[in-house]
PDB file of C-alpha atoms in Angstrom:
ATOM      1  CA  MET A   1      78.474  -8.126  32.984  1.00  0.00           C
ATOM      2  CA  ILE A   2      80.871  -8.593  35.908  1.00  0.00           C
ATOM      3  CA  ILE A   3      83.626 -11.861  36.156  1.00  0.00           C
ATOM      4  CA  TYR A   4      85.604 -13.267  39.144  1.00  0.00           C
ATOM      5  CA  PRO A   5      88.124 -15.715  38.948  1.00  0.00           C
ATOM      6  CA  GLU A   6      87.048 -17.261  40.919  1.00  0.00           C
ATOM      7  CA  SER A   7      83.606 -18.736  38.044  1.00  0.00           C
ATOM      8  CA  ALA A   8      86.439 -19.997  35.885  1.00  0.00           C
ATOM      9  CA  LEU A   9      85.882 -23.900  35.229  1.00  0.00           C
ATOM     10  CA  ALA A  10      88.022 -26.082  36.940  1.00  0.00           C
ATOM     11  CA  SER A  11      89.662 -27.318  33.401  1.00  0.00           C
ATOM     12  CA  ILE A  12      90.477 -23.192  32.167  1.00  0.00           C
ATOM     13  CA  GLU A  13      93.836 -22.315  34.285  1.00  0.00           C
ATOM     14  CA  LEU A  14      93.755 -19.393  35.322  1.00  0.00           C
ATOM     15  CA  VAL A  15      97.171 -17.572  35.017  1.00  0.00           C
ATOM     16  CA  THR A  16      97.075 -14.129  36.734  1.00  0.00           C
ATOM     17  CA  SER A  17      94.503 -13.550  39.575  1.00  0.00           C
ATOM     18  CA  PHE A  18      92.504 -10.370  38.579  1.00  0.00           C
ATOM     19  CA  GLU A  19      89.677  -8.184  40.351  1.00  0.00           C
ATOM     20  CA  PRO A  20      85.671  -8.777  40.241  1.00  0.00           C
ATOM     21  CA  ARG A  21      86.098  -6.705  35.904  1.00  0.00           C
ATOM     22  CA  GLU A  22      82.933  -5.512  33.783  1.00  0.00           C
ATOM     23  CA  ILE A  23      83.432  -6.680  30.608  1.00  0.00           C
ATOM     24  CA  VAL A  24      82.955  -3.524  28.778  1.00  0.00           C
ATOM     25  CA  CYS A  25      83.698  -5.759  24.817  1.00  0.00           C
ATOM     26  CA  ALA A  26      84.473  -9.047  23.056  1.00  0.00           C
ATOM     27  CA  PHE A  27      86.867  -9.434  20.527  1.00  0.00           C
ATOM     28  CA  HIS A  28      87.225 -12.065  18.614  1.00  0.00           C
ATOM     29  CA  ASP A  29      89.911 -14.204  16.418  1.00  0.00           C
ATOM     30  CA  ILE A  30      88.040 -16.049  12.679  1.00  0.00           C
ATOM     31  CA  ASP A  31      89.961 -18.407  12.190  1.00  0.00           C
ATOM     32  CA  GLY A  32      88.848 -21.153  14.410  1.00  0.00           C
ATOM     33  CA  THR A  33      87.407 -19.072  16.608  1.00  0.00           C
ATOM     34  CA  HIS A  34      83.577 -18.760  14.755  1.00  0.00           C
ATOM     35  CA  SER A  35      85.519 -20.018  11.672  1.00  0.00           C
ATOM     36  CA  LEU A  36      86.689 -23.784  10.088  1.00  0.00           C
ATOM     37  CA  ILE A  37      86.626 -22.247   6.532  1.00  0.00           C
ATOM     38  CA  ARG A  38      91.068 -21.492   6.609  1.00  0.00           C
ATOM     39  CA  ASP A  39      91.583 -24.925   7.062  1.00  0.00           C
ATOM     40  CA  TRP A  40      94.786 -24.534   7.185  1.00  0.00           C
ATOM     41  CA  VAL A  41      96.172 -28.403   8.465  1.00  0.00           C
ATOM     42  CA  PRO A  42      95.413 -30.166   5.827  1.00  0.00           C
ATOM     43  CA  VAL A  43      98.025 -27.129   3.096  1.00  0.00           C
ATOM     44  CA  MET A  44     100.276 -27.544   6.245  1.00  0.00           C
ATOM     45  CA  THR A  45     100.380 -31.432   5.732  1.00  0.00           C
ATOM     46  CA  LEU A  46     100.298 -30.421   1.634  1.00  0.00           C
ATOM     47  CA  THR A  47     103.262 -28.301   0.564  1.00  0.00           C
ATOM     48  CA  THR A  48     105.436 -29.784   3.883  1.00  0.00           C
ATOM     49  CA  GLY A  49     105.047 -33.456   3.117  1.00  0.00           C
ATOM     50  CA  TYR A  50     105.898 -33.341   0.022  1.00  0.00           C
ATOM     51  CA  THR A  51     109.155 -31.403   0.449  1.00  0.00           C
ATOM     52  CA  ALA A  52     110.150 -33.459   2.671  1.00  0.00           C
ATOM     53  CA  ARG A  53     109.537 -36.180  -0.061  1.00  0.00           C
ATOM     54  CA  TYR A  54     109.764 -34.545  -3.002  1.00  0.00           C
ATOM     55  CA  GLY A  55     112.407 -31.888  -2.443  1.00  0.00           C
ATOM     56  CA  LEU A  56     112.062 -28.405  -2.457  1.00  0.00           C
ATOM     57  CA  PRO A  57     109.556 -27.578  -5.543  1.00  0.00           C
ATOM     58  CA  PRO A  58     110.358 -24.593  -7.997  1.00  0.00           C
ATOM     59  CA  ASP A  59     110.340 -21.340  -6.839  1.00  0.00           C
ATOM     60  CA  ASP A  60     107.749 -20.025  -9.568  1.00  0.00           C
ATOM     61  CA  LEU A  61     103.660 -20.278  -8.210  1.00  0.00           C
ATOM     62  CA  THR A  62     102.161 -20.990 -11.791  1.00  0.00           C
ATOM     63  CA  GLU A  63     104.560 -24.066 -12.013  1.00  0.00           C
ATOM     64  CA  ALA A  64     105.300 -25.883  -7.895  1.00  0.00           C
ATOM     65  CA  VAL A  65     101.638 -24.952  -6.815  1.00  0.00           C
ATOM     66  CA  PRO A  66      99.901 -27.500  -8.979  1.00  0.00           C
ATOM     67  CA  LEU A  67     102.954 -29.737  -8.847  1.00  0.00           C
ATOM     68  CA  ILE A  68     102.058 -30.056  -5.060  1.00  0.00           C
ATOM     69  CA  MET A  69      98.783 -29.589  -5.714  1.00  0.00           C
ATOM     70  CA  ALA A  70      99.001 -32.587  -7.895  1.00  0.00           C
ATOM     71  CA  HIS A  71      99.763 -34.827  -5.094  1.00  0.00           C
ATOM     72  CA  GLU A  72      96.194 -33.767  -1.659  1.00  0.00           C
ATOM     73  CA  ARG A  73      95.537 -37.579  -1.971  1.00  0.00           C
ATOM     74  CA  GLU A  74      98.567 -38.928  -0.747  1.00  0.00           C
ATOM     75  CA  ASP A  75      98.883 -39.708   2.499  1.00  0.00           C
ATOM     76  CA  PHE A  76     102.304 -37.402   4.341  1.00  0.00           C
ATOM     77  CA  SER A  77     101.229 -39.171   8.292  1.00  0.00           C
ATOM     78  CA  VAL A  78     103.940 -37.168   9.395  1.00  0.00           C
ATOM     79  CA  SER A  79     104.062 -34.026   8.365  1.00  0.00           C
ATOM     80  CA  HIS A  80     100.250 -34.033   9.351  1.00  0.00           C
ATOM     81  CA  ASP A  81     101.294 -34.985  13.221  1.00  0.00           C
ATOM     82  CA  PHE A  82     103.889 -31.308  12.415  1.00  0.00           C
ATOM     83  CA  SER A  83     100.726 -29.634  11.704  1.00  0.00           C
ATOM     84  CA  ILE A  84      99.201 -29.589  14.668  1.00  0.00           C
ATOM     85  CA  GLU A  85     101.531 -30.733  16.925  1.00  0.00           C
ATOM     86  CA  SER A  86     103.168 -27.449  15.493  1.00  0.00           C
ATOM     87  CA  ALA A  87     100.264 -25.035  16.452  1.00  0.00           C
ATOM     88  CA  GLY A  88     101.862 -21.686  16.929  1.00  0.00           C
ATOM     89  CA  LEU A  89     104.923 -21.324  15.695  1.00  0.00           C
ATOM     90  CA  SER A  90     105.474 -19.003  12.432  1.00  0.00           C
ATOM     91  CA  ALA A  91     104.673 -20.405   9.305  1.00  0.00           C
ATOM     92  CA  LEU A  92     108.597 -20.054   8.212  1.00  0.00           C
ATOM     93  CA  THR A  93     109.588 -22.157  11.275  1.00  0.00           C
ATOM     94  CA  GLN A  94     107.284 -24.779   9.292  1.00  0.00           C
ATOM     95  CA  MET A  95     108.436 -24.608   6.381  1.00  0.00           C
ATOM     96  CA  GLU A  96     111.880 -24.648   7.424  1.00  0.00           C
ATOM     97  CA  TRP A  97     111.203 -28.016   9.289  1.00  0.00           C
ATOM     98  CA  ALA A  98     110.608 -29.715   5.984  1.00  0.00           C
ATOM     99  CA  ILE A  99     113.066 -27.725   4.156  1.00  0.00           C
ATOM    100  CA  ARG A 100     115.118 -29.560   6.923  1.00  0.00           C
ATOM    101  CA  CYS A 101     113.445 -32.812   6.272  1.00  0.00           C
ATOM    102  CA  GLY A 102     114.128 -32.392   2.371  1.00  0.00           C
ATOM    103  CA  ILE A 103     118.317 -32.237   3.804  1.00  0.00           C
ATOM    104  CA  GLN A 104     117.730 -35.776   6.089  1.00  0.00           C
ATOM    105  CA  ASN A 105     115.869 -37.677   4.026  1.00  0.00           C
ATOM    106  CA  GLY A 106     118.062 -36.581   0.480  1.00  0.00           C
ATOM    107  CA  VAL A 107     115.794 -35.364  -0.916  1.00  0.00           C
ATOM    108  CA  ILE A 108     117.077 -32.037  -1.252  1.00  0.00           C
ATOM    109  CA  GLU A 109     121.183 -31.579  -1.866  1.00  0.00           C
ATOM    110  CA  ARG A 110     123.012 -29.243   0.267  1.00  0.00           C
ATOM    111  CA  PRO A 111     126.829 -31.482   1.559  1.00  0.00           C
ATOM    112  CA  ASP A 112     127.185 -28.444   3.904  1.00  0.00           C
ATOM    113  CA  ALA A 113     124.154 -29.241   6.175  1.00  0.00           C
ATOM    114  CA  ASP A 114     126.244 -31.135   9.713  1.00  0.00           C
ATOM    115  CA  PRO A 115     123.153 -34.414   9.904  1.00  0.00           C
ATOM    116  CA  ALA A 116     123.746 -34.333  13.034  1.00  0.00           C
ATOM    117  CA  VAL A 117     123.270 -30.802  13.941  1.00  0.00           C
ATOM    118  CA  ASN A 118     120.601 -30.486  10.657  1.00  0.00           C
ATOM    119  CA  ARG A 119     118.531 -33.336  13.202  1.00  0.00           C
ATOM    120  CA  GLN A 120     118.330 -32.010  16.702  1.00  0.00           C
ATOM    121  CA  ILE A 121     117.008 -29.110  14.553  1.00  0.00           C
ATOM    122  CA  ILE A 122     114.716 -31.407  13.181  1.00  0.00           C
ATOM    123  CA  ASP A 123     114.034 -32.555  16.859  1.00  0.00           C
ATOM    124  CA  GLY A 124     113.694 -29.039  18.810  1.00  0.00           C
ATOM    125  CA  ILE A 125     111.500 -27.437  16.000  1.00  0.00           C
ATOM    126  CA  TRP A 126     109.152 -30.026  16.419  1.00  0.00           C
ATOM    127  CA  ALA A 127     109.421 -29.797  20.610  1.00  0.00           C
ATOM    128  CA  GLY A 128     108.327 -26.534  19.844  1.00  0.00           C
ATOM    129  CA  ARG A 129     111.567 -23.549  19.376  1.00  0.00           C
ATOM    130  CA  GLU A 130     112.057 -21.076  16.784  1.00  0.00           C
ATOM    131  CA  THR A 131     115.732 -20.294  17.976  1.00  0.00           C
ATOM    132  CA  PHE A 132     119.470 -22.125  18.277  1.00  0.00           C
ATOM    133  CA  PRO A 133     121.888 -20.026  19.672  1.00  0.00           C
ATOM    134  CA  GLU A 134     123.354 -22.875  20.942  1.00  0.00           C
ATOM    135  CA  ILE A 135     124.831 -24.196  17.802  1.00  0.00           C
ATOM    136  CA  GLN A 136     126.875 -23.766  15.656  1.00  0.00           C
ATOM    137  CA  GLU A 137     125.806 -24.214  11.489  1.00  0.00           C
ATOM    138  CA  ASP A 138     127.936 -22.761   8.066  1.00  0.00           C
ATOM    139  CA  PRO A 139     125.869 -19.023   7.806  1.00  0.00           C
ATOM    140  CA  ALA A 140     124.771 -19.631   3.633  1.00  0.00           C
ATOM    141  CA  LEU A 141     123.358 -22.194   4.895  1.00  0.00           C
ATOM    142  CA  THR A 142     121.204 -20.865   7.492  1.00  0.00           C
ATOM    143  CA  ALA A 143     120.572 -17.999   5.049  1.00  0.00           C
ATOM    144  CA  TRP A 144     119.826 -20.314   2.064  1.00  0.00           C
ATOM    145  CA  ILE A 145     116.558 -22.096   4.402  1.00  0.00           C
ATOM    146  CA  GLN A 146     115.526 -18.460   5.418  1.00  0.00           C
ATOM    147  CA  GLU A 147     115.075 -17.997   1.677  1.00  0.00           C
ATOM    148  CA  LYS A 148     113.999 -20.655   1.075  1.00  0.00           C
ATOM    149  CA  SER A 149     111.160 -20.970   3.972  1.00  0.00           C
ATOM    150  CA  SER A 150     110.339 -17.615   2.554  1.00  0.00           C
ATOM    151  CA  ASN A 151     109.718 -19.246  -0.573  1.00  0.00           C
ATOM    152  CA  LEU A 152     107.698 -22.267   0.604  1.00  0.00           C
ATOM    153  CA  PHE A 153     105.627 -20.004   2.376  1.00  0.00           C
ATOM    154  CA  ARG A 154     104.255 -18.086  -1.194  1.00  0.00           C
ATOM    155  CA  ILE A 155     103.811 -21.147  -2.181  1.00  0.00           C
ATOM    156  CA  TYR A 156     101.794 -22.692   0.885  1.00  0.00           C
ATOM    157  CA  GLU A 157      99.499 -19.454   0.980  1.00  0.00           C
ATOM    158  CA  LYS A 158      98.910 -19.330  -3.014  1.00  0.00           C
ATOM    159  CA  ILE A 159      98.076 -22.892  -1.910  1.00  0.00           C
ATOM    160  CA  LEU A 160      95.890 -22.478   1.357  1.00  0.00           C
ATOM    161  CA  LEU A 161      94.030 -19.619  -0.799  1.00  0.00           C
ATOM    162  CA  LEU A 162      92.809 -21.752  -3.550  1.00  0.00           C
ATOM    163  CA  MET A 163      92.394 -24.776  -1.196  1.00  0.00           C
ATOM    164  CA  SER A 164      91.167 -23.143   1.478  1.00  0.00           C
ATOM    165  CA  ARG A 165      89.642 -19.825   0.914  1.00  0.00           C
ATOM    166  CA  ASP A 166      88.250 -20.904  -2.789  1.00  0.00           C
ATOM    167  CA  ARG A 167      86.736 -24.426  -2.195  1.00  0.00           C
ATOM    168  CA  ASN A 168      85.263 -23.717   1.589  1.00  0.00           C
ATOM    169  CA  LEU A 169      83.843 -20.076   0.958  1.00  0.00           C
ATOM    170  CA  ALA A 170      81.913 -21.664  -2.040  1.00  0.00           C
ATOM    171  CA  ASP A 171      80.302 -24.101   0.083  1.00  0.00           C
ATOM    172  CA  ALA A 172      79.700 -22.251   2.781  1.00  0.00           C
ATOM    173  CA  ARG A 173      77.663 -19.921   0.747  1.00  0.00           C
ATOM    174  CA  ILE A 174      75.229 -23.228   0.828  1.00  0.00           C
ATOM    175  CA  HIS A 175      76.451 -24.653   4.065  1.00  0.00           C
ATOM    176  CA  PRO A 176      76.934 -22.052   5.478  1.00  0.00           C
ATOM    177  CA  ASP A 177      76.506 -24.453   9.692  1.00  0.00           C
ATOM    178  CA  ARG A 178      79.414 -26.793   8.037  1.00  0.00           C
ATOM    179  CA  TRP A 179      81.726 -23.539   8.216  1.00  0.00           C
ATOM    180  CA  ARG A 180      80.943 -22.520  12.056  1.00  0.00           C
ATOM    181  CA  VAL A 181      82.969 -23.675  14.988  1.00  0.00           C
ATOM    182  CA  PRO A 182      80.267 -25.535  17.332  1.00  0.00           C
ATOM    183  CA  GLY A 183      79.066 -23.086  19.838  1.00  0.00           C
ATOM    184  CA  SER A 184      80.548 -19.844  17.945  1.00  0.00           C
ATOM    185  CA  MET A 185      76.648 -18.848  17.274  1.00  0.00           C
ATOM    186  CA  GLU A 186      75.209 -19.402  20.564  1.00  0.00           C
ATOM    187  CA  PHE A 187      78.536 -17.801  22.175  1.00  0.00           C
ATOM    188  CA  LEU A 188      77.969 -14.610  20.864  1.00  0.00           C
ATOM    189  CA  ARG A 189      74.408 -14.446  20.965  1.00  0.00           C
ATOM    190  CA  PHE A 190      74.744 -15.447  24.878  1.00  0.00           C
ATOM    191  CA  LEU A 191      76.920 -12.228  24.814  1.00  0.00           C
ATOM    192  CA  LYS A 192      75.435  -9.899  22.869  1.00  0.00           C
ATOM    193  CA  ASP A 193      71.903 -10.608  24.927  1.00  0.00           C
ATOM    194  CA  ARG A 194      73.758  -9.190  27.909  1.00  0.00           C
ATOM    195  CA  GLY A 195      75.078  -5.675  25.827  1.00  0.00           C
ATOM    196  CA  ILE A 196      78.400  -6.076  25.297  1.00  0.00           C
ATOM    197  CA  PRO A 197      79.191  -5.012  22.409  1.00  0.00           C
ATOM    198  CA  ASN A 198      81.359  -8.018  20.055  1.00  0.00           C
ATOM    199  CA  TYR A 199      84.701  -7.205  17.787  1.00  0.00           C
ATOM    200  CA  PHE A 200      86.132  -9.363  14.642  1.00  0.00           C
ATOM    201  CA  VAL A 201      89.759  -9.086  14.193  1.00  0.00           C
ATOM    202  CA  THR A 202      91.426 -10.823  11.188  1.00  0.00           C
ATOM    203  CA  GLY A 203      94.955 -11.040   9.588  1.00  0.00           C
ATOM    204  CA  ALA A 204      94.024 -14.108   8.216  1.00  0.00           C
ATOM    205  CA  VAL A 205      93.879 -14.273   4.417  1.00  0.00           C
ATOM    206  CA  VAL A 206      89.985 -15.800   4.817  1.00  0.00           C
TER     207      VAL A 206
END
């Protein structure tokens, strides 16, 4: 199968042109590309929403996980929007956003946090930034936020296993079509019918 630069759909921006070439194999990500099982947005919404509204959960997973999951049906619309907008940022940065929101909302006590600086970083993360070399902040505060972001990420991962992998995988065994990205199987068959080997790679928990 030969791919040509001029064959790209009008809706696709071709950043760098290339010579016509043969496709010899295809590598696929799984989550979000072919599978909907790892439904991370609700878990990110719940974890960040809880933290921004109620403060940091206990570091102990056995205490934190049920505490946060008890709020599963609560509306966290701002955190939901953030989860969508921040897709592509590191999960640790997403956790930092939640912690800083908790500080800003007064549910996480850090007297050494400058509200104006904290707000600037919150807005910057929402805009897609992950580092702020131009901002001067107390190193002790920055280190504390990094530590708590790591702890919160561990909690997020555990909830993700419970809510997405275990729950959704059980349903996917019965109703696989519900958990496939629409068009996924057709695309794979299209490639296979043209003799293109397909390989799957993922760094996810599912």
